[in-house]
JSON list of C-alpha atoms in Angstrom, two decimals:
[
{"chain": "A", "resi": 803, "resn": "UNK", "atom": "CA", "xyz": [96.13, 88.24, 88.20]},
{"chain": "A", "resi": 804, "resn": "UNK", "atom": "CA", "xyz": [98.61, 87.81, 91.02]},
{"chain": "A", "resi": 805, "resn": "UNK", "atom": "CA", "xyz": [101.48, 90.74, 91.49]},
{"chain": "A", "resi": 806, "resn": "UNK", "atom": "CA", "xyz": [105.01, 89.82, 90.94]},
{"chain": "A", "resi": 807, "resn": "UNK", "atom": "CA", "xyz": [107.81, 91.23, 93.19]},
{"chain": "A", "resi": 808, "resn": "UNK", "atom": "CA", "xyz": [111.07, 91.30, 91.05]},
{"chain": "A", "resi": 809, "resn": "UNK", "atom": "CA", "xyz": [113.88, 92.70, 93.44]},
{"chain": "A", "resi": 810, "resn": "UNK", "atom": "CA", "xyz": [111.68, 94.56, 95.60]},
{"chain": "A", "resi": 811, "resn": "UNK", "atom": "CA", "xyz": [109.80, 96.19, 92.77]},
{"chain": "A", "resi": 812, "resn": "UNK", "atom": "CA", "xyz": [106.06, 95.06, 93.11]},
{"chain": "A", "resi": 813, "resn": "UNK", "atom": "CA", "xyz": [104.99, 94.41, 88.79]},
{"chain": "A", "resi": 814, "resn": "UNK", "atom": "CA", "xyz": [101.87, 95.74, 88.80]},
{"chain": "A", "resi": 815, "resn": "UNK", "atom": "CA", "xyz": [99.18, 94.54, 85.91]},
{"chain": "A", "resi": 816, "resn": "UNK", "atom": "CA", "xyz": [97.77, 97.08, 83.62]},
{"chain": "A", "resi": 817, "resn": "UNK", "atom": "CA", "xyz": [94.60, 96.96, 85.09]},
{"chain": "A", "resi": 818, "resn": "UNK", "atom": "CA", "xyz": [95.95, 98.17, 88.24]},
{"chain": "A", "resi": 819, "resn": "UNK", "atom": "CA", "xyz": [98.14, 100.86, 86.67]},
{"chain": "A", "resi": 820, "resn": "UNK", "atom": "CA", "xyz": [95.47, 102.65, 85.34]},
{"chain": "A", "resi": 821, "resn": "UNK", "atom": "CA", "xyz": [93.28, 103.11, 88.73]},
{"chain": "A", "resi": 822, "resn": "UNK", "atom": "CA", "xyz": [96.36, 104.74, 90.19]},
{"chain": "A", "resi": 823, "resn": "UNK", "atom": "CA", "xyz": [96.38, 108.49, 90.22]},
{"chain": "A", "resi": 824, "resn": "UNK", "atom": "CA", "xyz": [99.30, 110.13, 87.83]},
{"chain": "A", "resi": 825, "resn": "UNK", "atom": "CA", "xyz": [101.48, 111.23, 90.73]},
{"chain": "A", "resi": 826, "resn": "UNK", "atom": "CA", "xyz": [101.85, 108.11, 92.31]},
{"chain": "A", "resi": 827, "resn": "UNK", "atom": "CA", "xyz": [102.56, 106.87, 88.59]},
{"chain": "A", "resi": 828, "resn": "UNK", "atom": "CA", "xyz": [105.25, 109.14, 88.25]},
{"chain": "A", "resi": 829, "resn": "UNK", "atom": "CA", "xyz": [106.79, 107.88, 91.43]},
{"chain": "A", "resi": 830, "resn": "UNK", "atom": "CA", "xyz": [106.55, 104.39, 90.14]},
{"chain": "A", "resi": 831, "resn": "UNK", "atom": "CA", "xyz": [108.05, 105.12, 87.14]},
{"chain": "A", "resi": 832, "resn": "UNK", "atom": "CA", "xyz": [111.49, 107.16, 89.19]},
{"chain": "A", "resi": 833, "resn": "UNK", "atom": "CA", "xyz": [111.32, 104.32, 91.34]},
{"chain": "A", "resi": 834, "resn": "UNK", "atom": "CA", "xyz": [111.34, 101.54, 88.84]},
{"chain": "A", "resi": 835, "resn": "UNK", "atom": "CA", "xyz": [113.97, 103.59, 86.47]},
{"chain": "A", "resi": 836, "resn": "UNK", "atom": "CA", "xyz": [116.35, 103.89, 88.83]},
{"chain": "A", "resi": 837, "resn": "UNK", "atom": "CA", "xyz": [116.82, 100.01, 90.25]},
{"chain": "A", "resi": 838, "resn": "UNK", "atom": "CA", "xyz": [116.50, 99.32, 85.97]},
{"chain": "A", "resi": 839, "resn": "UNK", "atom": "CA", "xyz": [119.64, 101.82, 86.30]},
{"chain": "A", "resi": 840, "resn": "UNK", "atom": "CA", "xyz": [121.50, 99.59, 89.13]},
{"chain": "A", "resi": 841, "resn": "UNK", "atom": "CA", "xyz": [120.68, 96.43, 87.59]},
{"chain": "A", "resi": 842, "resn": "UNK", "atom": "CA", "xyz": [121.97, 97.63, 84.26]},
{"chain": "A", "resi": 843, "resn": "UNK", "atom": "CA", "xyz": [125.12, 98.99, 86.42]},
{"chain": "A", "resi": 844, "resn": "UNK", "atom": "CA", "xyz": [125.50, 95.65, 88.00]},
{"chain": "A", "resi": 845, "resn": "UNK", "atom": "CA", "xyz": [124.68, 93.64, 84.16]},
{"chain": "A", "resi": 846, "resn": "UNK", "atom": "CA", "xyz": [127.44, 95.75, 83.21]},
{"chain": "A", "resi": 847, "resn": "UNK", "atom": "CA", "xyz": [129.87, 94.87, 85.81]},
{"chain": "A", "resi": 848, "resn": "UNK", "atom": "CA", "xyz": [129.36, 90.88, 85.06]},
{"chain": "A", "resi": 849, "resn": "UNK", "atom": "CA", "xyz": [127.64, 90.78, 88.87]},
{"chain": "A", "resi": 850, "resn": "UNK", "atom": "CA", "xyz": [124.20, 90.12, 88.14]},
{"chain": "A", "resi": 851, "resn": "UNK", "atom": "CA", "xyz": [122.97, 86.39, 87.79]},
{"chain": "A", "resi": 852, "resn": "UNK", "atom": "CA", "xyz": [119.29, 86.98, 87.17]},
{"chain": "A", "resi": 853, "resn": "UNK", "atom": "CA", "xyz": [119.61, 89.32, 83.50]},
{"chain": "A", "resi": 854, "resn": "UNK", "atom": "CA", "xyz": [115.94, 88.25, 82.83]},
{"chain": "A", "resi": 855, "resn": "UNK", "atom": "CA", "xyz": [115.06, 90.85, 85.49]},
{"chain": "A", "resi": 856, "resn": "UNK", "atom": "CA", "xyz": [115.97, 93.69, 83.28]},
{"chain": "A", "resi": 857, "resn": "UNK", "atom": "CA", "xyz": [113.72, 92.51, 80.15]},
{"chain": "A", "resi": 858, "resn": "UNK", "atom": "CA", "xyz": [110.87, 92.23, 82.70]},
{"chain": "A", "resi": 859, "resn": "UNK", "atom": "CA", "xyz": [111.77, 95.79, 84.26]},
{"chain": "A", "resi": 860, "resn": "UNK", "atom": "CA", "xyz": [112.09, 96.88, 80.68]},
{"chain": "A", "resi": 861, "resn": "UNK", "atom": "CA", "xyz": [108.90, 96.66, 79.50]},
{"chain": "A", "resi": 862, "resn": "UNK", "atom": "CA", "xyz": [106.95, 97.48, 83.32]},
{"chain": "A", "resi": 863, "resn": "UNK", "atom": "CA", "xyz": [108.83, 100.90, 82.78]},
{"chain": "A", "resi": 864, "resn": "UNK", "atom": "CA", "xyz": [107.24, 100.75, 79.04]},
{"chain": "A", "resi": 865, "resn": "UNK", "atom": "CA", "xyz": [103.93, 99.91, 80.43]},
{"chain": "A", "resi": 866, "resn": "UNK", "atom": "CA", "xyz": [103.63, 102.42, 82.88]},
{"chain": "A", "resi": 867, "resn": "UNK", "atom": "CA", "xyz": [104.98, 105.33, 80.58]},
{"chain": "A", "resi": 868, "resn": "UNK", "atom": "CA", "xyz": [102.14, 104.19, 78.61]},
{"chain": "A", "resi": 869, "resn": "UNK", "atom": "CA", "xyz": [99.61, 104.48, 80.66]},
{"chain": "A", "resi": 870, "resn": "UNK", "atom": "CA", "xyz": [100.65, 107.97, 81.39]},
{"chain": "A", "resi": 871, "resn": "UNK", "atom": "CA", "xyz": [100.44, 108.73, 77.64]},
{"chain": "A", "resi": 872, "resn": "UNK", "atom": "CA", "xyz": [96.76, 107.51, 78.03]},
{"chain": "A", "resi": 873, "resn": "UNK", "atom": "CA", "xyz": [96.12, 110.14, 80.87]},
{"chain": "A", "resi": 874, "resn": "UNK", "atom": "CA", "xyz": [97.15, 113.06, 78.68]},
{"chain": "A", "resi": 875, "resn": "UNK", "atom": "CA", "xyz": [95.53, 112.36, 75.63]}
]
């Protein structure tokens, strides 16, 4: 499975989330939260075009918090 790159963000699969170590998952997640932040800013504003972006960051931010979860269990 290909990566995606949504706004500069690279959407990494599941599979490849969970062979990264926690720290740099913590960075992806700060990283990813705060363009969802702008984006949601700019939804907000009327100024963003593309508001499928934020479903899709949505749920990346999900999947990485949950395979976090899966590292402390």
């Amino acid at each position: 499975k290909t990566m995606k790159e949504i706004n500069g963000i690279k959407i990494k699969s599941l599979q490849d989330l969970s062979k990264v170590d926690m720290s740099a998952l913590r960075l992806e997640l700060v990283a990813v939260s705060k363009k969802y932040f702008e984006l949601k800013m700019k939804n907000e504003l009327n100024e963003l075009k593309q508001t499928h972006v934020l479903k899709i960051l949505r749920r990346y931010i999900a999947t990485i918090k949950t395979v976090i979860n899966s590292w402390n269990i």
